Short mmCIF file of C-alpha atoms and ligand atoms in Angstrom, two decimals:
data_model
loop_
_atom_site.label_atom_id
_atom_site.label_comp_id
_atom_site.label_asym_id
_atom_site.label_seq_id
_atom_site.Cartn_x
_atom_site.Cartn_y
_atom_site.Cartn_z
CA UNK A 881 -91.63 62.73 77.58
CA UNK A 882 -88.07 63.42 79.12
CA UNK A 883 -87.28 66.92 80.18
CA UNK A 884 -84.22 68.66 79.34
CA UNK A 885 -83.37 71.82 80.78
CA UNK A 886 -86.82 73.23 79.91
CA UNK A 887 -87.25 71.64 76.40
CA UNK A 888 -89.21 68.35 75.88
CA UNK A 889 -87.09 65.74 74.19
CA UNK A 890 -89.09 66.29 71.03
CA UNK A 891 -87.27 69.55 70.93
CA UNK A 892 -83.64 67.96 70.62
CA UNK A 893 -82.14 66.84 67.52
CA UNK A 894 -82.75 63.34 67.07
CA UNK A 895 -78.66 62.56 66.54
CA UNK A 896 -75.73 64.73 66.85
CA UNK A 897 -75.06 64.02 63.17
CA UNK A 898 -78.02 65.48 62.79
CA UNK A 899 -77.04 68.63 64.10
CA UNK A 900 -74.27 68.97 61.92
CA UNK A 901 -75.99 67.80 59.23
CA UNK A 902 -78.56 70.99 60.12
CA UNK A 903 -76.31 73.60 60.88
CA UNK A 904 -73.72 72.97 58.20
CA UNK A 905 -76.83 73.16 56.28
CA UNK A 906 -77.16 76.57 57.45
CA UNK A 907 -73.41 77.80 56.69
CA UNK A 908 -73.70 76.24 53.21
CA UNK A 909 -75.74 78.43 50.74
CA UNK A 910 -76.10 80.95 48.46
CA UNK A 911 -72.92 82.75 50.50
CA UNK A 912 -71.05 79.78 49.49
CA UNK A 913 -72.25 79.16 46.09
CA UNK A 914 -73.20 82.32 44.39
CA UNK A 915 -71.19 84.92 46.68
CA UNK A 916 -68.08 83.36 47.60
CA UNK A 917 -66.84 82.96 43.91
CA UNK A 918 -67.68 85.98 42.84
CA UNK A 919 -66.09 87.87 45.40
CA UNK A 920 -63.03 85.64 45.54
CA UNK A 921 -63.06 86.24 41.23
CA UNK A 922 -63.71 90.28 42.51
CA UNK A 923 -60.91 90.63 44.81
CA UNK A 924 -58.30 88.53 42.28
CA UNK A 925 -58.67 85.50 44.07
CA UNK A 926 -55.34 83.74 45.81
CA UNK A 927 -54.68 86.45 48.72
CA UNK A 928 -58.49 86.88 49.28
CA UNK A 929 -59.16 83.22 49.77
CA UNK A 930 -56.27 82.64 52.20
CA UNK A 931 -57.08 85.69 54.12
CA UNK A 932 -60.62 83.69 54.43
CA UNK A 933 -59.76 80.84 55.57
CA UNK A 934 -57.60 82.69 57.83
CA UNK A 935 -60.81 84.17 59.56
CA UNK A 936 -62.47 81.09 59.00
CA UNK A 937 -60.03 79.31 61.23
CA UNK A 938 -59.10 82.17 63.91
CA UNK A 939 -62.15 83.56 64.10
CA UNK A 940 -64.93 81.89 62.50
CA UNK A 941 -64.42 78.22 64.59
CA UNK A 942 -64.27 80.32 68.14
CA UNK A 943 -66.96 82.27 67.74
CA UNK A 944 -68.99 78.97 66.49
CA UNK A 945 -67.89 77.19 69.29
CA UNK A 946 -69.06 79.66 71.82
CA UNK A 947 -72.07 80.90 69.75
CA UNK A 948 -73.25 76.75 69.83
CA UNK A 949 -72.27 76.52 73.79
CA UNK A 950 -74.54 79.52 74.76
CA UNK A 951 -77.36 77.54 73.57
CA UNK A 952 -76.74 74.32 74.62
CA UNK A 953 -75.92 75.86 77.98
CA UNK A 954 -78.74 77.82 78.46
CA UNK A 955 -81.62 76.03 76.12
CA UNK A 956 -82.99 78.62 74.85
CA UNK A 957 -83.62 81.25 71.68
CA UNK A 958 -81.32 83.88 71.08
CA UNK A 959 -83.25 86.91 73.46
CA UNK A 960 -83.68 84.42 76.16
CA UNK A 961 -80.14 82.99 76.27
CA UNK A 962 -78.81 86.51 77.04
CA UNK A 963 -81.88 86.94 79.11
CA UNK A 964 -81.35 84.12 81.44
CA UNK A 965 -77.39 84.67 82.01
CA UNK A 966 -77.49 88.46 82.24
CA UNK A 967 -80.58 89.15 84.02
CA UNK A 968 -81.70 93.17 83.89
CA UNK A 969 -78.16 93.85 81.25
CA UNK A 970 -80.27 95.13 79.08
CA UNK A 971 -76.74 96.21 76.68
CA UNK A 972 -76.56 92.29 76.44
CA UNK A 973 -79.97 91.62 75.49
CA UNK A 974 -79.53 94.16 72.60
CA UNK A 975 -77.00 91.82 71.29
CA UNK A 976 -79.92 88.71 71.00
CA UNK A 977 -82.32 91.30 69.56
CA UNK A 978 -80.00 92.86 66.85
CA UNK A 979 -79.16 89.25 65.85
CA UNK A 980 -82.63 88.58 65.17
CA UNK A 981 -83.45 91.41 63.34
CA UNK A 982 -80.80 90.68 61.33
CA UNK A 983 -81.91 87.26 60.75
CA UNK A 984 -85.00 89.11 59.56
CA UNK A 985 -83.50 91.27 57.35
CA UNK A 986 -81.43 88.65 55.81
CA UNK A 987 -83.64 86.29 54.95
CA UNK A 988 -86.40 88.92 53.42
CA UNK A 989 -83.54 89.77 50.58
CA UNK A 990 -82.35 85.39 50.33
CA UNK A 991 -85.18 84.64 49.57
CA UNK A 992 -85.18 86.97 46.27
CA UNK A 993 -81.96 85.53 45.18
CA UNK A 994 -82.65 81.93 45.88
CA UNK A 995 -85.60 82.93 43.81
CA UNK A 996 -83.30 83.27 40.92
CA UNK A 997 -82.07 80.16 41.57
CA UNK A 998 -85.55 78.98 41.18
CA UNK A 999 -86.22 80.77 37.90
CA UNK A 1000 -83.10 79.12 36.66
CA UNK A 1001 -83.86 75.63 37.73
CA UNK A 1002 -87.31 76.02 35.98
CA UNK A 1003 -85.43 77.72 32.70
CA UNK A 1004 -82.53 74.68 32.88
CA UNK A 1005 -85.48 72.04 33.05
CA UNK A 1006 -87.84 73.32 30.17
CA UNK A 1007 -84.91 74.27 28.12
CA UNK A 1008 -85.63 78.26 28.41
CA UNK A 1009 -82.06 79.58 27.41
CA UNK A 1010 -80.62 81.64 24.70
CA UNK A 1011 -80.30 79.63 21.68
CA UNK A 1012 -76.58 81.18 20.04
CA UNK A 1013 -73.81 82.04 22.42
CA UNK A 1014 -74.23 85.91 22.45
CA UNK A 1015 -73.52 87.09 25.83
CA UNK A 1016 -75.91 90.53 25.65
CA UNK A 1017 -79.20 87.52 25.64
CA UNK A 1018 -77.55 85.61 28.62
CA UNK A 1019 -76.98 89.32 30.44
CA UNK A 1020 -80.41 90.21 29.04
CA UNK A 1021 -82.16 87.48 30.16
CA UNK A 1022 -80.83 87.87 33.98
CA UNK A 1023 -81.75 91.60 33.85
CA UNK A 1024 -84.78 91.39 32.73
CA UNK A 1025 -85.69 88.97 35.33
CA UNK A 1026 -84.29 91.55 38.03
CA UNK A 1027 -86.32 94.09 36.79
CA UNK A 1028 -89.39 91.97 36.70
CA UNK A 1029 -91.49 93.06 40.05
CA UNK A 1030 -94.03 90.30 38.66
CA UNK A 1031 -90.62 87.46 38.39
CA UNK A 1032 -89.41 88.18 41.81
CA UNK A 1033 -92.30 88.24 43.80
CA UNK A 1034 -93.89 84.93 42.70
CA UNK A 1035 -90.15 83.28 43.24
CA UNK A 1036 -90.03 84.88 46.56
CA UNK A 1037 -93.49 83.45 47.27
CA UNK A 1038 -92.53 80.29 46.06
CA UNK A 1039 -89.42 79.92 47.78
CA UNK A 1040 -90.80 81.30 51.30
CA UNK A 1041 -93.78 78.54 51.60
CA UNK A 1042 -91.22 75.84 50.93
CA UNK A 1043 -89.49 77.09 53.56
CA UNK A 1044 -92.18 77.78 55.88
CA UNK A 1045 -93.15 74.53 55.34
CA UNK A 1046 -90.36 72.69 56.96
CA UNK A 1047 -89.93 74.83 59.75
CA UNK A 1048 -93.89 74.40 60.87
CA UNK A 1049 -92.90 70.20 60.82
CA UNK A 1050 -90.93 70.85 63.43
CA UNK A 1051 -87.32 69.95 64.79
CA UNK A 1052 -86.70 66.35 64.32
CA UNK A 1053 -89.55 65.82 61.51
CA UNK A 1054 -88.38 68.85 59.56
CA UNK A 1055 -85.72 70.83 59.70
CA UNK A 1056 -83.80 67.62 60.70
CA UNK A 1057 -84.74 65.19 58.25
CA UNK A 1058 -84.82 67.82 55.72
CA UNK A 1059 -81.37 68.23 56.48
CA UNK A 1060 -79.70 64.82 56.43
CA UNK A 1061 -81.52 64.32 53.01
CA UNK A 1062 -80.19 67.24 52.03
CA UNK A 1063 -77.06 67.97 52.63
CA UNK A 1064 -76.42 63.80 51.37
CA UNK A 1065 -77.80 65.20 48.25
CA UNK A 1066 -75.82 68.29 48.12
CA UNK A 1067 -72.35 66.80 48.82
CA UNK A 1068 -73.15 63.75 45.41
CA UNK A 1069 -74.20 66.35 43.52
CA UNK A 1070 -71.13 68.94 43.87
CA UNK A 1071 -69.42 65.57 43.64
CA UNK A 1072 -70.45 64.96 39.96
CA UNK A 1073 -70.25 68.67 39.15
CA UNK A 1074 -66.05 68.64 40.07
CA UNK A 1075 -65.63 65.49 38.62
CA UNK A 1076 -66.96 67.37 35.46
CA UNK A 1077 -65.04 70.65 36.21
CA UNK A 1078 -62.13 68.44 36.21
CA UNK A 1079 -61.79 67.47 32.53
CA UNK A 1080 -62.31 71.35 31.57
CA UNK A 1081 -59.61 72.94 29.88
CA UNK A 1082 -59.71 75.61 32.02
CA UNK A 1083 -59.79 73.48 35.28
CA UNK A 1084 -55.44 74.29 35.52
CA UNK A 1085 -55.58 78.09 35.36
CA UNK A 1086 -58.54 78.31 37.61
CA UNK A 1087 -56.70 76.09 40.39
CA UNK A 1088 -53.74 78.79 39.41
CA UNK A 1089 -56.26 81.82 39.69
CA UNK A 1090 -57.96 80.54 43.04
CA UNK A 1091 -54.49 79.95 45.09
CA UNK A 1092 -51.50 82.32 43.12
CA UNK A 1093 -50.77 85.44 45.28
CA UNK A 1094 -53.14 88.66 43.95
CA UNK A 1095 -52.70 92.22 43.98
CA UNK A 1096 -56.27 93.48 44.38
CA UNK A 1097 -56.19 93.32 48.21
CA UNK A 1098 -57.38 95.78 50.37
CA UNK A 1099 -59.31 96.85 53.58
CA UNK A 1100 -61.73 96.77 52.15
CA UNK A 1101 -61.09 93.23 51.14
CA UNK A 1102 -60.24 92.59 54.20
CA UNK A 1103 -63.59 93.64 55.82
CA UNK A 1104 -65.27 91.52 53.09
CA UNK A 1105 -63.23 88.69 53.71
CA UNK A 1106 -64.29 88.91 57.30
CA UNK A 1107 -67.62 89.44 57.13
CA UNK A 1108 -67.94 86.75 54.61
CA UNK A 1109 -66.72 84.58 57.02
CA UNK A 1110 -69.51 84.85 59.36
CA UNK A 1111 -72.31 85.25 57.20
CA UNK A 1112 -71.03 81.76 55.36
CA UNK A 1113 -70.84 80.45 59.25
CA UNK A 1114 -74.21 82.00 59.95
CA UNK A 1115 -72.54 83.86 62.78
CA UNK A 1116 -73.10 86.62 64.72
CA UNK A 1117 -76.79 86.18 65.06
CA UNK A 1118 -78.13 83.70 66.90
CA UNK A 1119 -78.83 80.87 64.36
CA UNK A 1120 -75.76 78.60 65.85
CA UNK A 1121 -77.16 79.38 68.63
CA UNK A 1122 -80.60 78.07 68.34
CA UNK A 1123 -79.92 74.88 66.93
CA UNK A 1124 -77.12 74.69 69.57
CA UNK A 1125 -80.00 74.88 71.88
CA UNK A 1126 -81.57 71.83 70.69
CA UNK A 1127 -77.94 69.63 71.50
CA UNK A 1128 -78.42 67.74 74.57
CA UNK A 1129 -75.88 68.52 77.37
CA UNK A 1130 -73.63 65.62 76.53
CA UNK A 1131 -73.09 66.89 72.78
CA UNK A 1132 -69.57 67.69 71.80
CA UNK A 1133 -69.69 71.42 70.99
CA UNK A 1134 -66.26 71.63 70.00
CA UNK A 1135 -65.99 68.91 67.55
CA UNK A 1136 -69.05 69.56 65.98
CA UNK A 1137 -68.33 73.22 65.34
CA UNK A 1138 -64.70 72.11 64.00
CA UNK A 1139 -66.96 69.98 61.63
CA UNK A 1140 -69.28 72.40 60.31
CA UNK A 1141 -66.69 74.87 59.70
CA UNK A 1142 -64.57 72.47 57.39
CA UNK A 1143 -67.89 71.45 55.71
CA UNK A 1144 -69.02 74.90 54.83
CA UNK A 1145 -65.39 75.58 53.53
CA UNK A 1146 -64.83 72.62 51.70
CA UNK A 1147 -68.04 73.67 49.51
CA UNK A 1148 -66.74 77.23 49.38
CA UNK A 1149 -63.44 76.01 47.39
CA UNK A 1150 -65.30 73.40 45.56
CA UNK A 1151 -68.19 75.87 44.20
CA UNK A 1152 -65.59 78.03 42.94
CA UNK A 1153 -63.33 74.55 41.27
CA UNK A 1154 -66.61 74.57 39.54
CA UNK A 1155 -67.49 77.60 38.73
CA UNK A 1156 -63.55 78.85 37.31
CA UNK A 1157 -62.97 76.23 35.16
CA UNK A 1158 -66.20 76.90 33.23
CA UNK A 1159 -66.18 80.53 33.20
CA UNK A 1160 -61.96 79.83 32.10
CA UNK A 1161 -62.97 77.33 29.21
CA UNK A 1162 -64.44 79.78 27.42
CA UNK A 1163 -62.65 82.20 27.96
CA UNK A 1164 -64.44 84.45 30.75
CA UNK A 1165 -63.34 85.81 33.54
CA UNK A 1166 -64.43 84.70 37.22
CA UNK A 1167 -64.31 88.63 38.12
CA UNK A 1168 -68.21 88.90 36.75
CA UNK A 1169 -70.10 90.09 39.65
CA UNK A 1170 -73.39 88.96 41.40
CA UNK A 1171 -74.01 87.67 37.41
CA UNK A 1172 -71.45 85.02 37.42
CA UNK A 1173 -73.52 82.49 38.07
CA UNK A 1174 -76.49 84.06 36.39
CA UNK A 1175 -74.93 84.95 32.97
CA UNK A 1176 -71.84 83.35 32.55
CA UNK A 1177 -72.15 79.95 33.87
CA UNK A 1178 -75.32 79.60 32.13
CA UNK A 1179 -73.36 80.84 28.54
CA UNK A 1180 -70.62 78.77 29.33
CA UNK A 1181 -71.78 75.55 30.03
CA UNK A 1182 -74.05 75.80 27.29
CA UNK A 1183 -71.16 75.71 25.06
CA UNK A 1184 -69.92 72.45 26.39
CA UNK A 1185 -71.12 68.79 26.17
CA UNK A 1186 -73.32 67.92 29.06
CA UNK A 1187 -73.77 71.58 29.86
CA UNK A 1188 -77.27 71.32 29.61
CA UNK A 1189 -77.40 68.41 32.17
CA UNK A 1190 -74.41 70.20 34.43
CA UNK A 1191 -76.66 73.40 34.69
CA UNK A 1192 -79.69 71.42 35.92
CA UNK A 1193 -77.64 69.78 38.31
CA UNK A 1194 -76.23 72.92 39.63
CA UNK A 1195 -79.27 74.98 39.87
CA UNK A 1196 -80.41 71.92 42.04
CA UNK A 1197 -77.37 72.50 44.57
CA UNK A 1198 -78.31 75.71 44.47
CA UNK A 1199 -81.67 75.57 45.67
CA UNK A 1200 -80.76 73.03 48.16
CA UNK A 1201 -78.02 75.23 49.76
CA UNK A 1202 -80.34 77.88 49.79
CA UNK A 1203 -83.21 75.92 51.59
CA UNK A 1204 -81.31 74.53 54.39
CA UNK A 1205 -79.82 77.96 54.98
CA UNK A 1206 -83.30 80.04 54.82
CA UNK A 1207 -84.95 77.35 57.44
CA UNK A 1208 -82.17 78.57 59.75
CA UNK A 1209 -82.65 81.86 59.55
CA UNK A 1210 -86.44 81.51 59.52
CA UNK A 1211 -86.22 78.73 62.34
CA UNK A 1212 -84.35 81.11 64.55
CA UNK A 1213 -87.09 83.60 63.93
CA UNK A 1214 -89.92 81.35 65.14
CA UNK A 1215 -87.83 79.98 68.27
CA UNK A 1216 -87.36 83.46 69.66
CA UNK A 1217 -91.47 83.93 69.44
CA UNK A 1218 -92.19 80.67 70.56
CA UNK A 1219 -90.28 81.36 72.90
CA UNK A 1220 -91.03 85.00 74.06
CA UNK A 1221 -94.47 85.21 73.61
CA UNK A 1222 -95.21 81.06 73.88
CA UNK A 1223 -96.67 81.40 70.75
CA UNK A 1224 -97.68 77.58 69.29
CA UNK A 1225 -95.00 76.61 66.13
CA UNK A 1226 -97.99 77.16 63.92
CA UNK A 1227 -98.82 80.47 65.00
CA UNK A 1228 -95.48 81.60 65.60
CA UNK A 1229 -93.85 80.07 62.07
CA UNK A 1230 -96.76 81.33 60.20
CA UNK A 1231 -97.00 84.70 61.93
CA UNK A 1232 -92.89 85.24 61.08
CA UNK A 1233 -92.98 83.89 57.45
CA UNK A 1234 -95.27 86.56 56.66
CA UNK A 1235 -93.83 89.08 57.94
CA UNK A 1236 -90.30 88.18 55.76
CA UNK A 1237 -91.86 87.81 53.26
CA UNK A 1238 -93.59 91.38 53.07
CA UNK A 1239 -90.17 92.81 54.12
CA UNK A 1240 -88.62 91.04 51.32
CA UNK A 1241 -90.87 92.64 48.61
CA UNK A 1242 -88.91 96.21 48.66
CA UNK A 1243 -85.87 93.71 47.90
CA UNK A 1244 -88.21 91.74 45.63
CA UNK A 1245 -88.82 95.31 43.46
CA UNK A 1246 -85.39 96.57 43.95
CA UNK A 1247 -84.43 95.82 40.34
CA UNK A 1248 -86.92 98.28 39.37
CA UNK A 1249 -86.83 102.04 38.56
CA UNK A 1250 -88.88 102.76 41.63
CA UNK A 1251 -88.16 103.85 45.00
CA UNK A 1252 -86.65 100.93 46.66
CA UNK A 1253 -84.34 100.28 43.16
CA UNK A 1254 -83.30 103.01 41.03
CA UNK A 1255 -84.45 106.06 43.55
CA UNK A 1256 -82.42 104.65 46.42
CA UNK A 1257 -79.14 104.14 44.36
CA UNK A 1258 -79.47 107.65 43.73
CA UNK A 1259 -80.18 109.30 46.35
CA UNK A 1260 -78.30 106.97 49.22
CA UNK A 1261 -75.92 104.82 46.48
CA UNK A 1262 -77.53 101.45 47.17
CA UNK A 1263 -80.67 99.73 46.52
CA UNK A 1264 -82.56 98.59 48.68
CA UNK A 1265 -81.73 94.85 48.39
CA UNK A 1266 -77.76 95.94 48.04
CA UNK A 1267 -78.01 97.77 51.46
CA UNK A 1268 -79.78 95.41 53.43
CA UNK A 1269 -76.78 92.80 52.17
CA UNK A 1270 -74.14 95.51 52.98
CA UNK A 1271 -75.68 96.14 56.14
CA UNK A 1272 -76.14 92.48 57.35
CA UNK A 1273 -72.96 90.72 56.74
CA UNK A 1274 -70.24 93.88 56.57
CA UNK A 1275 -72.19 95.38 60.13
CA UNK A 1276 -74.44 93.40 62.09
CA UNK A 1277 -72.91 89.91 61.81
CA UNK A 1278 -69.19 91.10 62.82
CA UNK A 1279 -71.07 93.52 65.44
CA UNK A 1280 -73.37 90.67 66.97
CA UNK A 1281 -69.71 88.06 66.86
CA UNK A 1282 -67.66 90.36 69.12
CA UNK A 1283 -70.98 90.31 71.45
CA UNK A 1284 -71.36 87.12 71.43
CA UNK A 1285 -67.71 86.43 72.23
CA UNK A 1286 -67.45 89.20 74.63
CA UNK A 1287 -70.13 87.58 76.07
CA UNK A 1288 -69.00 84.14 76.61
CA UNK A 1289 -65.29 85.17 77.36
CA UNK A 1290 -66.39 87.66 79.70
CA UNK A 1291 -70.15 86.89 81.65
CA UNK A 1292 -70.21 83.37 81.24
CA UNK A 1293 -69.11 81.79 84.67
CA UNK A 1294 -65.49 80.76 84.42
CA UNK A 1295 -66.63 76.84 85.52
CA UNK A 1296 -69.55 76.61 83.43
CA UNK A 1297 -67.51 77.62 80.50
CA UNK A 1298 -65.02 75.27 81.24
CA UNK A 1299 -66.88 72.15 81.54
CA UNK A 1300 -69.46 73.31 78.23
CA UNK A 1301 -65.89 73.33 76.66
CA UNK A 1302 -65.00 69.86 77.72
CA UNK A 1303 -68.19 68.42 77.75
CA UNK A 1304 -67.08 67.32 81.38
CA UNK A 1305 -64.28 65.01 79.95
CA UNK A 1306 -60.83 64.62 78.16
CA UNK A 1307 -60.13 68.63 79.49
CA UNK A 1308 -56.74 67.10 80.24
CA UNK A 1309 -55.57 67.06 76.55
CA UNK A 1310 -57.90 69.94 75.63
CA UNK A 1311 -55.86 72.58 78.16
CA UNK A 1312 -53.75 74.27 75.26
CA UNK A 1313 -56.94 74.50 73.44
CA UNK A 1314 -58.99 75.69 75.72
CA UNK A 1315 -56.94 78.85 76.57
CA UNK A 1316 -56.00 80.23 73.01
CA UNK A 1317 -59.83 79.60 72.55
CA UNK A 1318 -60.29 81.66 75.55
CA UNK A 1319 -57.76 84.48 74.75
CA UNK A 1320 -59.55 84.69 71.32
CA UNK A 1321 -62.61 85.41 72.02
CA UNK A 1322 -61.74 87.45 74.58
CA UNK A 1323 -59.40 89.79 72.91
CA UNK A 1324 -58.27 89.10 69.62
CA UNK A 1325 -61.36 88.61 67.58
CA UNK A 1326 -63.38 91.69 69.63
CA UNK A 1327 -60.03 93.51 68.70
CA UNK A 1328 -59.57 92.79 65.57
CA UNK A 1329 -63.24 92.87 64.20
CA UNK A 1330 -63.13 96.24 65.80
CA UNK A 1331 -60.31 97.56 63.95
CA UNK A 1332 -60.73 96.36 60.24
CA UNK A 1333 -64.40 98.29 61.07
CA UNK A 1334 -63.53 100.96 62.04
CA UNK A 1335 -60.93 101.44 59.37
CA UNK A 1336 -63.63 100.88 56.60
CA UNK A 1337 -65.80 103.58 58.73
CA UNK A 1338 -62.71 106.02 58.19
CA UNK A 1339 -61.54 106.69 61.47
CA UNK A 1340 -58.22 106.44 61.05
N1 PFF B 828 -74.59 80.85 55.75
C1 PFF B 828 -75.55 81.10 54.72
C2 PFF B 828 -74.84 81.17 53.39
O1 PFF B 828 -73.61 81.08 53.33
O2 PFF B 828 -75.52 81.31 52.39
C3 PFF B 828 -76.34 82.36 54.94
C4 PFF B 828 -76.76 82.59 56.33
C5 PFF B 828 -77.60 81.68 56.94
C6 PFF B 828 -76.28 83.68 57.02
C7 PFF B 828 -77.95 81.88 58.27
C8 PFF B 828 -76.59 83.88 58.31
C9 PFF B 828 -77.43 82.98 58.93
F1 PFF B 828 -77.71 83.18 60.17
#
């Protein structure tokens, strides 16, 4: 077996397609599908989405870019990346090790809502949906299942070996593979759901709703906005980062990140040209919540032809977002063990997936009137569940971007940065590039993270 760097060849993805087939697996999931439209519908829509892609394009593609190059440069998990090119900084390690306890934390509460997912693929397959179009049943029957302990726990379960299960087959046999399979699918099937969308009635005003300007916008949007920006990239954590470290040294970084970034967005916008013209043409609004998808795409598309067919196809995308995404986040997990303590992938994948999953059952029972639900909420204003999500992507992921770019602006030797840009080649044409990459993630994304949080912290 070849030897790169210190990984065995076995260890690198078998194409760079397959790369971007894996990582834009990662940015596309439930963030994209279930969260993005419903708080684009939230925050009135237009303004919010342009603001977005705004952050998707100034910061989100920098921060990929150098997030992907610090592990193809260095080879290695998250802690060891920072490890290797900062030895005894321990303020730079902190940055790998808060990324992976947020991959930790994020995944343990995912899981529950892909779970969902998988409660509604099962109900869309053995026909287990309201019979009349009253909305209370549709918002009963999504309550009751997230006050069922009993529900939530055996989806979690469920939805936690499947992922396990690819991540202990390995890189190229199964978080690759999965991948390519995967995403293929993904893509034809949001296909046939916007064709569908398309002939809708209320296709016109939600293309209206999803680009017309929109007074709702705050800093607080603006924080969202942000923060939904990495968490859709899977930024700020080390997740790039791994599966960067499995590019060999001749991958392009910056084409592939440019790639994954227009993928993740393109199913962003499509979910909600989906999603709006149902909820529209029948008269709902796209402002629902966390439900939207849950109660009123379910009680909408009931209500038109096909819908039965067009809900089984999109709980499908749903759970395939969700998979590639959670084998990220539990991949990146496993590769800082295996890693760190040269734990075997079988030890280390099962060692990790158990451990999620017991921190996922407070997040699993948070629907409850217990402790971790109800008791919380009143005592700190959140559930459990709702402030491991607030903490996650409106803290940690914006905190662990402005390390990561601080990082590889500032501590990353000014050659080796250079030629990890330009792959060694075509620099000449890549100059102007190169240094508004440089001055952003140097300054302007550590400076303006900084300030839309501490705005939403109150300081000023
Ligand atoms: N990007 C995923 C989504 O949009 O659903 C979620 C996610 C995966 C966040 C991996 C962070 C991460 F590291």
């Amino acid at each position: 077996m070849t030897e790169q760097g210190n990984r065995k060849s076995s260890n690198h993805w078998k194409s760079s397609l397959g790369f971007v087939a894996a990582a834009a697996g990662s940015a596309v999931g439930l963030g994209n599908i279930w969260k993005f439209p419903y708080i684009a519908g939230q925050n009135g829509g237009g303004t919010f989405v342009l603001f977005y892609l705004l952050c998707i394009a100034i910061f989100g593609i920098p921060i990929m870019i150098a997030e992907v190059m610090l592990g193809r440069t260095t080879q290695s998990s998250p802690l060891r990346a920072f490890q290797r090119l900062s030895t005894r900084n321990y303020g730079w390690q902190f940055v790998g090790l808060l990324g992976i306890f947020a991959g930790i934390l994020i995944l343990s509460y995912y899981s529950i809502v892909a779970g969902w997912g998988l409660h509604y693929l099962f109900l869309s397959l053995v026909g287990g949906f309201p019979q009349d179009n009253n909305p209370q049943a549709y918002t009963d029957l999504f309550d009751s299942l997230v006050q069922s302990a009993r529900l939530n726990i055996w989806w979690h379960s469920v939805f936690m070996a499947i992922t396990t299960c690819v991540v202990l087959r390995g890189i190229r046999g199964g978080i690759e593979r999965f991948a390519n399979w995967g995403m293929l699918a993904l893509f034809i099937l949001l296909g046939m759901l916007a064709i569908y969308a398309s002939t809708l009635s209320g296709f016109v005003p939600a293309v209206k709703f999803l680009f017309a300007f929109s007074e709702n916008f705050t800093w607080t949007s603006a924080l969202e906005a942000l923060g939904h920006a990495f968490f859709s990239l899977s930024l700020g954590i080390g997740v790039m980062l791994t599966y960067g470290s499995y590019l060999q040294r001749h991958d392009d970084v910056v084409g592939t990140s440019i790639a994954i970034a227009i993928a993740d967005t393109v199913v962003a916008i499509g979910a909600c040209l989906v999603l709006f013209p149902i909820a529209f043409s029948v008269g709902l609004e796209p402002s629902a919540g966390p439900g939207l998808i849950f109660i009123n795409i379910p009680l909408a598309l009931l209500q038109l032809p096909f819908g039965r067919i067009g809900l089984l196809v999109f709980f499908l995308l749903l759970l395939l977002a969700a998979l590639t995404s959670a084998i990220s986040l539990l991949e990146m997990a496993v590769a800082f063990l295996i890693d760190s303590l040269s734990w075997s992938r079988s030890v280390a994948g099962f060692t990790m997936a158990i451990f999620i999953y017991l921190l996922g059952i407070p997040s699993a029972i948070s629907g409850g009137t217990g402790f971790f639900g109800a008791g919380l909420k009143q005592s700190l204003g959140m559930t459990w569940f709702e402030g491991a999500d607030y903490l996650a992507s409106n803290w940690l992921l914006p905190l662990g971007g402005i390390g990561i770019s601080l990082f590889v602006g500032w501590q990353l030797n000014s050659h080796q940065r250079l030629n990890e840009f330009s792959n060694n080649s075509r620099i000449g044409s890549l100059a102007w590039l190169y240094s508004s990459w440089l001055l952003i993630i140097r300054w302007l994304s550590p400076i303006v993270i900084t300030i839309i949080m501490l705005h939403n912290l109150g300081v000023f």
